[in-house]
Coordinates of C-alpha atoms in Angstrom, one line a residue:
Chain A
M247 CA -47.0 -26.4 39.2
H248 CA -44.4 -24.0 40.6
Y249 CA -42.4 -21.5 38.6
S250 CA -40.6 -18.2 38.8
I251 CA -40.3 -15.4 36.2
K252 CA -37.1 -13.7 35.4
P253 CA -36.5 -10.8 33.1
Y254 CA -34.6 -11.7 29.9
G255 CA -34.0 -8.8 27.6
V256 CA -37.2 -7.6 26.0
G257 CA -38.9 -10.9 27.2
S258 CA -39.1 -13.2 30.2
L259 CA -37.8 -16.5 31.2
I260 CA -40.2 -18.8 33.0
V261 CA -38.2 -21.2 35.2
F262 CA -40.0 -24.3 36.3
D263 CA -39.2 -26.2 39.6
N264 CA -40.2 -29.4 37.9
P265 CA -38.6 -29.7 34.4
E266 CA -41.3 -32.0 33.3
D267 CA -43.8 -29.2 33.5
V268 CA -42.1 -27.5 30.6
T269 CA -43.6 -29.9 28.1
F270 CA -47.2 -29.2 29.0
A271 CA -46.7 -25.5 29.7
G272 CA -45.0 -25.3 26.3
E273 CA -48.1 -26.8 24.7
I274 CA -50.3 -24.1 26.2
L275 CA -47.9 -21.2 25.5
R276 CA -47.0 -22.3 22.0
G277 CA -50.7 -21.6 21.2
V278 CA -50.1 -18.0 22.3
F279 CA -46.6 -17.2 21.1
G280 CA -46.0 -19.7 18.3
G281 CA -42.5 -20.0 17.0
D282 CA -41.4 -17.1 19.3
L283 CA -41.6 -19.4 22.3
R284 CA -38.1 -20.8 23.0
V285 CA -37.6 -24.0 25.0
G286 CA -35.0 -24.7 27.7
L287 CA -34.4 -27.8 29.8
N288 CA -36.4 -26.4 32.7
S289 CA -37.5 -23.1 31.3
L290 CA -39.5 -21.3 28.6
Y291 CA -38.7 -18.0 27.0
V292 CA -41.6 -15.7 26.0
P293 CA -41.1 -12.5 24.1
V294 CA -43.1 -10.3 26.5
Q295 CA -42.2 -8.5 29.8
E296 CA -43.5 -10.0 33.0
S297 CA -45.9 -7.0 33.4
N298 CA -47.6 -8.0 30.2
L299 CA -47.6 -11.7 30.9
D300 CA -50.8 -13.4 32.3
L301 CA -50.0 -17.0 33.4
S302 CA -53.1 -17.3 35.6
G303 CA -54.4 -20.1 33.5
L304 CA -51.1 -22.0 33.1
S305 CA -51.2 -24.1 36.3
L306 CA -54.9 -24.8 35.9
G307 CA -54.4 -25.9 32.3
V308 CA -51.6 -28.2 33.1
E309 CA -53.0 -29.7 36.3
S310 CA -56.5 -30.2 34.9
G311 CA -55.0 -32.9 32.6
K312 CA -56.8 -31.4 29.7
V313 CA -53.5 -30.5 28.0
R314 CA -52.3 -33.4 25.9
N315 CA -48.7 -33.8 24.8
S316 CA -49.0 -33.5 21.0
G317 CA -45.4 -34.8 20.5
R318 CA -44.7 -37.6 18.0
E319 CA -43.4 -41.1 18.9
H320 CA -40.1 -42.2 17.5
S321 CA -38.2 -45.6 17.4
V322 CA -34.5 -45.3 17.0
S323 CA -32.3 -48.3 16.1
V324 CA -28.9 -48.3 17.9
D325 CA -25.8 -50.4 17.3
Y326 CA -24.5 -50.8 20.9
T327 CA -21.4 -52.7 19.7
T328 CA -20.0 -49.2 18.9
G329 CA -20.5 -48.0 22.5
L330 CA -17.2 -46.3 23.4
D331 CA -18.1 -45.8 27.0
L332 CA -20.4 -48.8 27.8
T333 CA -18.0 -50.3 30.3
E334 CA -17.6 -47.1 32.2
V335 CA -21.3 -46.3 32.2
A336 CA -22.0 -49.8 33.6
N337 CA -19.5 -49.2 36.3
Q338 CA -21.0 -45.9 37.3
M339 CA -24.5 -47.3 37.3
G340 CA -23.4 -50.4 39.2
R341 CA -24.9 -52.7 36.6
S342 CA -23.8 -55.1 33.8
I343 CA -23.4 -53.8 30.3
S344 CA -26.3 -56.0 29.2
D345 CA -28.4 -54.4 31.9
V346 CA -27.5 -50.9 30.9
I347 CA -28.6 -51.6 27.3
S348 CA -31.8 -53.2 28.5
L349 CA -32.6 -50.2 30.6
H350 CA -31.7 -47.8 27.8
T351 CA -34.1 -49.6 25.5
E352 CA -36.9 -50.1 28.1
T353 CA -36.9 -46.5 29.1
V354 CA -39.2 -44.1 27.3
W355 CA -37.4 -40.9 26.7
T356 CA -39.1 -37.5 26.2
V357 CA -37.4 -34.8 24.1
A358 CA -36.9 -31.9 26.5
M359 CA -35.5 -29.6 23.9
V360 CA -33.5 -29.4 20.7
G361 CA -30.4 -27.3 21.1
F362 CA -26.6 -27.1 21.2
A363 CA -26.4 -27.9 17.5
P364 CA -29.0 -28.3 14.6
G365 CA -31.1 -31.3 15.4
F366 CA -29.4 -32.2 18.7
P367 CA -32.1 -33.7 21.0
Y368 CA -31.8 -33.6 24.8
L369 CA -33.8 -36.6 26.1
R370 CA -35.3 -36.9 29.6
P371 CA -36.1 -40.4 30.9
N372 CA -39.7 -41.0 31.9
S373 CA -38.5 -43.5 34.5
H374 CA -35.3 -44.5 36.4
S375 CA -34.0 -40.9 36.4
D376 CA -32.2 -41.7 39.6
V377 CA -30.2 -44.4 37.9
W378 CA -29.4 -42.4 34.8
G379 CA -28.4 -39.6 37.1
K380 CA -25.4 -41.6 38.3
V381 CA -23.6 -41.2 34.9
S382 CA -21.2 -38.3 34.7
R383 CA -20.0 -36.3 31.7
L384 CA -16.5 -37.0 30.4
S385 CA -14.0 -35.0 32.4
S386 CA -12.3 -34.1 29.1
P387 CA -14.7 -33.9 26.1
R388 CA -13.8 -35.7 23.0
T389 CA -12.7 -33.5 20.1
K390 CA -14.6 -35.7 17.8
V391 CA -17.7 -37.7 18.7
P392 CA -18.9 -40.0 15.9
L393 CA -21.9 -39.0 13.8
G394 CA -25.0 -40.6 15.2
A395 CA -23.5 -41.3 18.6
V396 CA -26.1 -42.0 21.2
G397 CA -24.9 -40.6 24.6
V398 CA -25.9 -40.4 28.2
A399 CA -24.8 -38.0 31.0
A400 CA -26.2 -36.3 34.0
G401 CA -29.5 -38.0 33.9
M402 CA -30.2 -37.5 30.2
S403 CA -29.6 -39.1 26.8
C404 CA -28.8 -37.5 23.5
I405 CA -28.0 -38.3 19.8
Y406 CA -25.2 -36.4 18.0
P407 CA -26.5 -35.2 14.6
A408 CA -23.0 -34.7 13.2
E409 CA -19.4 -35.4 14.1
M410 CA -18.5 -32.8 16.6
P411 CA -16.8 -32.3 20.0
G412 CA -18.8 -33.6 22.9
G413 CA -18.6 -34.7 26.6
W414 CA -21.5 -37.2 26.7
R415 CA -20.7 -40.9 27.3
V416 CA -21.3 -42.9 24.2
L417 CA -23.5 -46.1 24.4
G418 CA -23.8 -46.8 20.7
T419 CA -24.5 -45.2 17.3
T420 CA -27.5 -44.9 15.0
D421 CA -27.9 -44.3 11.2
L422 CA -30.9 -42.1 11.7
V423 CA -30.4 -38.7 10.0
L424 CA -31.4 -36.1 12.6
F425 CA -31.3 -32.9 10.6
D426 CA -32.2 -32.2 7.0
P427 CA -31.8 -28.5 6.0
S428 CA -33.8 -29.1 2.8
S429 CA -36.9 -29.9 4.9
E430 CA -39.5 -27.4 6.1
T431 CA -39.1 -29.1 9.6
P432 CA -35.4 -29.8 9.4
S433 CA -35.1 -31.4 12.8
V434 CA -36.5 -34.9 13.2
F435 CA -37.2 -34.3 16.9
S436 CA -39.2 -31.6 18.6
A437 CA -39.7 -30.8 22.3
G438 CA -42.4 -33.1 23.6
D439 CA -41.7 -36.0 21.3
T440 CA -41.0 -39.4 22.8
V441 CA -38.2 -41.8 21.8
R442 CA -37.7 -45.6 22.3
F443 CA -34.3 -47.0 21.5
I444 CA -34.1 -50.4 19.8
G445 CA -31.0 -52.6 19.8
E446 CA -29.4 -55.9 20.8
A447 CA -27.6 -56.6 24.0
V448 CA -23.8 -56.7 23.8
D449 CA -21.8 -59.4 25.5
A450 CA -19.5 -58.0 28.2
Chain B
M211 CA -22.4 -13.8 -13.1
L212 CA -19.7 -12.7 -10.6
K213 CA -16.5 -14.6 -10.5
V214 CA -14.1 -14.6 -7.5
L215 CA -10.5 -14.4 -8.3
S216 CA -9.1 -14.6 -4.8
A217 CA -10.4 -14.2 -1.3
G218 CA -8.9 -14.0 2.2
L219 CA -11.4 -14.7 4.9
V220 CA -14.6 -13.7 3.1
L221 CA -18.2 -14.9 3.9
L222 CA -21.4 -14.5 2.0
E223 CA -23.9 -13.0 4.6
G224 CA -27.3 -11.5 4.4
D225 CA -30.6 -11.9 6.3
A226 CA -30.8 -14.1 9.3
R227 CA -32.2 -17.6 9.5
F228 CA -35.4 -17.0 11.4
S229 CA -37.9 -19.5 13.0
F230 CA -35.5 -22.4 13.4
S231 CA -34.0 -21.8 16.8
N232 CA -36.1 -24.6 18.4
H233 CA -34.4 -26.9 15.8
G234 CA -31.0 -25.9 17.2
V235 CA -30.2 -23.6 14.3
P236 CA -28.5 -20.2 15.1
L237 CA -29.9 -17.0 13.6
S238 CA -26.6 -16.2 11.8
G239 CA -26.8 -13.5 9.1
A240 CA -24.5 -10.4 8.8
F241 CA -22.6 -9.6 11.9
D242 CA -22.8 -5.8 11.3
K243 CA -26.4 -5.6 10.1
E244 CA -26.2 -1.8 9.8
R245 CA -23.2 -1.9 7.4
M246 CA -24.8 -4.7 5.4
Q247 CA -28.0 -2.6 4.9
Q248 CA -25.8 0.4 4.0
A249 CA -23.9 -1.6 1.4
N250 CA -27.1 -2.8 -0.1
Y251 CA -28.8 0.6 -0.1
L252 CA -25.9 2.0 -2.0
V253 CA -26.2 -0.4 -4.9
G254 CA -30.0 -0.5 -5.0
N255 CA -30.4 -4.0 -3.5
P256 CA -33.1 -5.0 -1.0
L257 CA -31.6 -4.1 2.4
D258 CA -31.3 -7.7 3.6
A259 CA -29.8 -9.0 0.3
E260 CA -26.6 -11.0 0.3
V261 CA -23.3 -9.1 0.7
F262 CA -19.7 -10.1 1.1
E263 CA -18.5 -9.9 4.7
L264 CA -14.7 -9.3 4.7
H265 CA -12.8 -10.5 7.8
S266 CA -9.3 -10.3 6.6
G267 CA -7.1 -10.3 3.5
K268 CA -7.6 -9.3 -0.1
F269 CA -10.8 -10.0 -2.0
E270 CA -10.8 -9.8 -5.8
F271 CA -13.6 -10.4 -8.3
Y272 CA -15.2 -9.4 -11.6
A273 CA -18.6 -9.6 -13.2
D274 CA -19.6 -10.4 -16.8
R275 CA -21.8 -7.3 -17.0
D276 CA -21.8 -3.7 -15.7
I277 CA -22.4 -3.6 -12.0
L278 CA -22.6 -1.2 -9.0
V279 CA -20.3 -1.9 -6.2
S280 CA -20.2 -0.4 -2.7
V281 CA -17.7 -0.9 0.1
V282 CA -18.8 -0.1 3.6
G283 CA -16.2 -0.3 6.4
A284 CA -13.8 1.7 8.5
G285 CA -10.1 1.9 9.1
E286 CA -7.7 0.6 6.5
V287 CA -9.8 -0.5 3.6
V288 CA -8.2 -0.3 0.1
V289 CA -10.5 -0.4 -2.9
S290 CA -9.6 -0.4 -6.6
A291 CA -11.5 -1.2 -9.7
D292 CA -9.2 -1.9 -12.7
G293 CA -6.6 0.5 -11.5
N294 CA -8.9 3.2 -10.4
K295 CA -8.8 3.9 -6.6
H296 CA -12.2 4.2 -4.8
F297 CA -13.2 5.1 -1.3
V298 CA -15.7 3.6 1.1
N299 CA -19.3 4.4 1.7
Y300 CA -20.5 5.3 -1.8
A301 CA -21.5 3.3 -4.9
F302 CA -19.2 3.2 -8.0
K303 CA -19.8 1.7 -11.4
V304 CA -17.7 -1.2 -12.6
P305 CA -17.8 -2.1 -16.2
A306 CA -18.1 -5.7 -17.3
Y307 CA -14.9 -7.7 -16.8
A308 CA -13.1 -5.0 -14.8
F309 CA -11.4 -6.4 -11.8
V310 CA -12.4 -5.2 -8.3
S311 CA -10.0 -5.5 -5.4
V312 CA -10.8 -4.8 -1.8
T313 CA -8.3 -5.2 1.1
H314 CA -9.5 -5.2 4.7
T315 CA -7.2 -4.9 7.7
P316 CA -8.5 -6.7 10.8
G317 CA -8.8 -4.6 13.9
A318 CA -9.9 -1.5 12.0
F319 CA -13.2 -1.0 13.8
G320 CA -15.1 -3.9 12.5
L321 CA -15.8 -5.8 9.3
T322 CA -16.0 -4.5 5.8
Y323 CA -19.0 -5.2 3.6
V324 CA -19.1 -5.3 -0.2
G325 CA -22.4 -4.8 -1.9
V326 CA -22.9 -5.8 -5.5
S327 CA -26.0 -4.9 -7.5
G328 CA -28.1 -8.0 -8.0
L329 CA -25.9 -10.4 -5.9
K330 CA -27.7 -13.6 -5.0
G331 CA -26.8 -16.7 -3.0
D332 CA -28.4 -20.1 -2.6
K333 CA -30.7 -20.1 0.4
V334 CA -30.8 -22.8 3.1
L335 CA -33.6 -22.6 5.6
G336 CA -34.5 -19.2 4.1
S337 CA -31.0 -17.6 4.2
A338 CA -27.8 -17.8 2.1
S339 CA -25.8 -16.6 5.1
Y340 CA -22.9 -18.8 6.2
D341 CA -23.1 -20.0 9.8
T342 CA -19.6 -20.6 11.2
F343 CA -21.0 -22.8 14.0
S344 CA -23.4 -25.2 12.1
K345 CA -21.7 -24.8 8.7
L346 CA -25.1 -24.0 7.1
G347 CA -25.3 -21.7 4.1
T348 CA -22.9 -20.7 1.4
K349 CA -19.4 -22.0 2.1
P350 CA -16.6 -19.4 2.8
V351 CA -15.7 -17.6 -0.4
S352 CA -12.6 -18.8 -2.4
G353 CA -11.0 -18.2 -5.7
G354 CA -12.9 -19.7 -8.6
D355 CA -16.4 -19.3 -6.9
I356 CA -19.2 -18.1 -9.1
F357 CA -22.2 -16.2 -7.9
E358 CA -25.4 -15.4 -9.6
L359 CA -26.4 -11.8 -10.4
G360 CA -30.1 -11.0 -10.6
S361 CA -31.5 -8.0 -12.2
G362 CA -29.3 -5.0 -13.1
Y363 CA -29.3 -1.7 -11.3
D364 CA -31.4 1.4 -11.9
E365 CA -29.3 4.4 -13.1
Y366 CA -30.6 6.7 -10.4
V367 CA -29.0 4.5 -7.8
S368 CA -25.5 5.1 -9.1
D369 CA -25.2 8.5 -7.4
R370 CA -25.9 7.3 -3.9
I371 CA -23.5 8.1 -1.1
L372 CA -23.7 7.8 2.6
L373 CA -23.6 11.4 3.8
S374 CA -23.2 10.5 7.4
C375 CA -22.1 7.1 8.6
S376 CA -22.3 6.4 12.3
S377 CA -21.3 2.9 11.6
I378 CA -17.6 3.9 11.1
Q379 CA -17.3 5.4 14.6
R380 CA -15.4 3.7 17.3
V381 CA -17.6 1.9 19.9
S382 CA -17.1 3.0 23.5
E383 CA -20.4 1.9 25.1
I384 CA -22.9 -0.8 24.5
P385 CA -26.3 -1.0 26.3
F386 CA -27.7 -4.2 27.7
L387 CA -31.0 -5.3 29.1
V388 CA -31.1 -7.3 32.3
G389 CA -30.9 -11.1 32.0
P390 CA -32.2 -14.0 34.3
H391 CA -29.1 -14.0 36.5
Y392 CA -28.4 -10.3 36.8
D393 CA -29.9 -10.2 40.3
E394 CA -27.3 -12.6 41.5
L395 CA -24.5 -10.0 41.0
D396 CA -23.4 -8.6 44.3
P397 CA -23.3 -5.7 44.2
A398 CA -25.4 -5.3 41.1
A399 CA -23.8 -2.8 38.7
S400 CA -25.5 -0.6 36.2
A401 CA -22.3 -0.2 34.2
L402 CA -19.4 -2.6 33.7
T403 CA -16.1 -1.7 32.1
V404 CA -14.6 -4.7 30.2
Q405 CA -11.7 -5.5 28.0
I406 CA -12.1 -7.3 24.7
K407 CA -10.1 -10.6 24.7
S408 CA -11.2 -12.1 21.4
L409 CA -13.8 -11.6 18.8
A410 CA -15.5 -14.0 16.3
R411 CA -18.9 -14.5 14.7
S412 CA -19.8 -16.9 17.5
G413 CA -19.2 -14.2 20.1
V414 CA -17.0 -11.8 21.9
R415 CA -15.0 -12.8 25.0
L416 CA -14.5 -10.1 27.6
V417 CA -12.8 -9.8 30.9
S418 CA -14.1 -7.5 33.6
R419 CA -12.0 -4.6 34.9
E420 CA -14.1 -4.5 38.1
G421 CA -13.6 -8.2 38.9
F422 CA -17.3 -8.7 39.7
F423 CA -17.7 -12.2 38.3
G424 CA -14.9 -14.4 39.6
D425 CA -16.5 -15.1 42.9
T426 CA -20.1 -15.0 42.1
F427 CA -20.2 -17.0 39.0
S428 CA -17.1 -19.1 38.8
N429 CA -17.8 -22.8 38.1
R430 CA -21.5 -22.1 37.9
E431 CA -23.4 -24.3 35.4
L432 CA -27.1 -24.6 35.3
M433 CA -29.8 -26.4 33.2
S434 CA -29.5 -25.1 29.7
I435 CA -31.7 -22.1 28.9
P436 CA -32.4 -20.5 25.4
V437 CA -29.8 -17.9 24.4
F438 CA -29.7 -15.3 21.6
P439 CA -27.2 -13.2 19.8
G440 CA -26.4 -10.5 22.4
S441 CA -26.9 -12.8 25.4
I442 CA -24.1 -12.0 27.9
Q443 CA -23.0 -15.3 29.5
V444 CA -20.5 -15.8 32.4
D445 CA -18.3 -18.8 31.8
K446 CA -16.6 -21.0 34.5
N447 CA -13.6 -18.7 34.7
G448 CA -15.8 -15.6 35.3
E449 CA -15.2 -14.2 31.8
L450 CA -18.0 -12.7 29.9
I451 CA -19.2 -13.9 26.4
I452 CA -21.5 -11.8 24.3
L453 CA -22.9 -14.2 21.8
G454 CA -22.7 -13.3 18.1
P455 CA -25.0 -14.2 15.2
D456 CA -23.4 -17.7 15.1
G457 CA -23.5 -18.4 18.8
G458 CA -25.5 -21.4 20.0
V459 CA -29.2 -21.4 20.7
T460 CA -29.0 -22.9 24.2
G461 CA -26.4 -22.6 27.0
G462 CA -25.7 -23.8 30.5
Y463 CA -23.9 -20.7 31.7
P464 CA -25.6 -17.9 33.7
V465 CA -26.8 -15.0 31.6
L466 CA -26.3 -11.5 33.1
G467 CA -28.1 -9.6 30.3
V468 CA -28.8 -9.2 26.6
V469 CA -27.5 -6.7 24.2
P470 CA -30.7 -5.7 22.2
G471 CA -30.9 -6.9 18.7
S472 CA -30.6 -3.4 17.2
Y473 CA -27.2 -3.0 18.9
I474 CA -25.6 -6.3 17.8
S475 CA -23.8 -4.4 15.1
L476 CA -21.8 -2.5 17.7
I477 CA -20.3 -5.8 19.0
S478 CA -18.7 -6.5 15.6
R479 CA -16.9 -3.2 15.8
L480 CA -15.1 -3.9 19.1
V481 CA -11.3 -4.0 18.9
V482 CA -9.3 -6.7 20.7
G483 CA -7.3 -5.3 23.6
E484 CA -9.4 -2.2 24.0
T485 CA -12.0 -1.5 26.6
V486 CA -15.7 -0.9 26.3
R487 CA -18.4 0.0 28.8
L488 CA -21.5 -2.2 29.1
R489 CA -24.3 0.0 30.4
M490 CA -27.6 -1.4 31.8
T491 CA -30.7 0.0 30.3
T492 CA -34.4 -0.8 30.2
P493 CA -36.8 -1.4 27.4
D494 CA -38.6 1.9 28.1
K495 CA -35.3 3.8 28.0
L496 CA -34.4 2.1 24.8
R497 CA -37.6 3.2 23.2
V498 CA -37.1 6.8 24.4
N499 CA -33.6 6.9 23.2
H500 CA -34.6 5.6 19.8
T501 CA -37.1 8.4 19.6
L502 CA -34.6 11.0 20.5
G503 CA -32.0 9.5 18.1
R504 CA -29.6 8.4 20.7
I505 CA -27.9 5.0 21.0

C-alpha cells in the first residue's frame, strides 16, 4: 500500500495511490479517530499533524487481510425507463442500452464516500472500471436533476438524494430515500458499504 | 413566545451541526461565532444558543413577556424598541408586547446578531441552524413566524455591556495554515493580497492581486477530498474560495490552505470590493499568538 501525507490545517491528508485502499485504511483509522476521520475519494483526513501520526501498522494491517470491510450491503431498485442519458452512455461505452443496464446491475459498487450533498453516495465499481471510465460528465450540468436519479460519470456511479443541479449522466431513477434528518444515522449509505442495482432492461 | 412582524434576510443560527460531515452534512451554524456568543452572553443565554443572524433589511418582532435583547454588529445598525432608540453591544429590557426593530445595512463590516433571552429553535441533527446549502434547520425567518422562548432572564444579566468589542473592527489580515496543495505554488508565498469578489454563507470568493494562481492551478481538478469551513480552494479560473459554514464537505478543487476555525468569524466581516491579506502561519505560532492575545 502506497500513500503520501500532506499537511492540512491542524491535521493531515493521507493520499493513497490506489483509491481502493481508502476503504480498509479507513476501517483501521476509524478505530483511532472515530468520527473525526474524514473520507475522500482517494484520501483520508486525520486531525493530527504528521509529526504526531504513526502509520507504521497501516500497510501491515491492510495487506495482512485481517481487516474486514464492515460495510453493509444494499440492493437498490432502479427504473431505467427514466434514464435521460441512456443512449449517450451506450454510445460512449460502445454497447447497447440493454448491455449498459445489464452491466450496471451486474456490477457490485462500493461506496467510496458520502459527500457533495447530504446522503449523496459516490460509488466505485468493483469490476469493469475501464468500461465505466469511458463515460464523461455532461459538458453543461443540468440545473435540475430529478430526485433519486441514478448517475454515472468518470468511472463512478451515484444517486441524487434530492432534486439539485448536477453533471452526472442519468441512467434511471430510484424511490429509495437516501437521507432522513430525523434518524441518528441520517444517510442510508456509509463509506465501505456495497450496492447492487436491480432493474429491468429497456428496449432500445 | 416571540412573534416576527417582518424580516428582510434573517436566519436563525446557533451551534454547528457536528459529527455528520461523513453523511454529507455541512457544519453550518453562525457565520460570525464571536458575535453570536457576544449576543448570547449579553442576554444570559448559553453561548451557543440560537440567535437571529441579520444579512439585510429590517427585522421586527415582539414577545408576549418581558425579555432581554442584545444587538451585536458594526456599521449602520439601527435599533429601536417601541420608539426608544438603542445602541449595539449591550443588553436592554423590552417589556411584553413592545415592538423591537433592527435594521442592518449590508457591507457594514459583517453581519448583525440579535440575541433574545430564552430564544429556542427546533433542532435538526443537533442544531436549529439554517444551512443555506442543504436547507436543513429552521427556514429563513419571515413575518408571522413564532419562536419558543425558554426560561426568563436573571435580573443581574440586564446590566451587561461589552466594554471592548474586537468584533466590530475592520479585518485587514486573516491567518491560514498550509493545505495539501500549497507546495505546488511557485513561488510559494507566505502572504497573499486578495480582493473580495463576493461573500455568502457558502463561502467568500477572492481574486489574487499577485496573480499567483492563474497558471499553476487553472483547470485543475482532482479526486474529491474532505473540505471544511475555512478551506481555501482554487477554482478552474484561478480564483480563491474560502469556504463558509455552509460550504460543502467534499471538493475537487486544489486546497491551498485552511483558515483556522477560531478565525472563521473574520471571514464574515470582509467587505466586497476591498482587499485583505492572507498570511500563512503554523499551528505552533497560532498557539503562541493566542497565548499572547494576538490574532
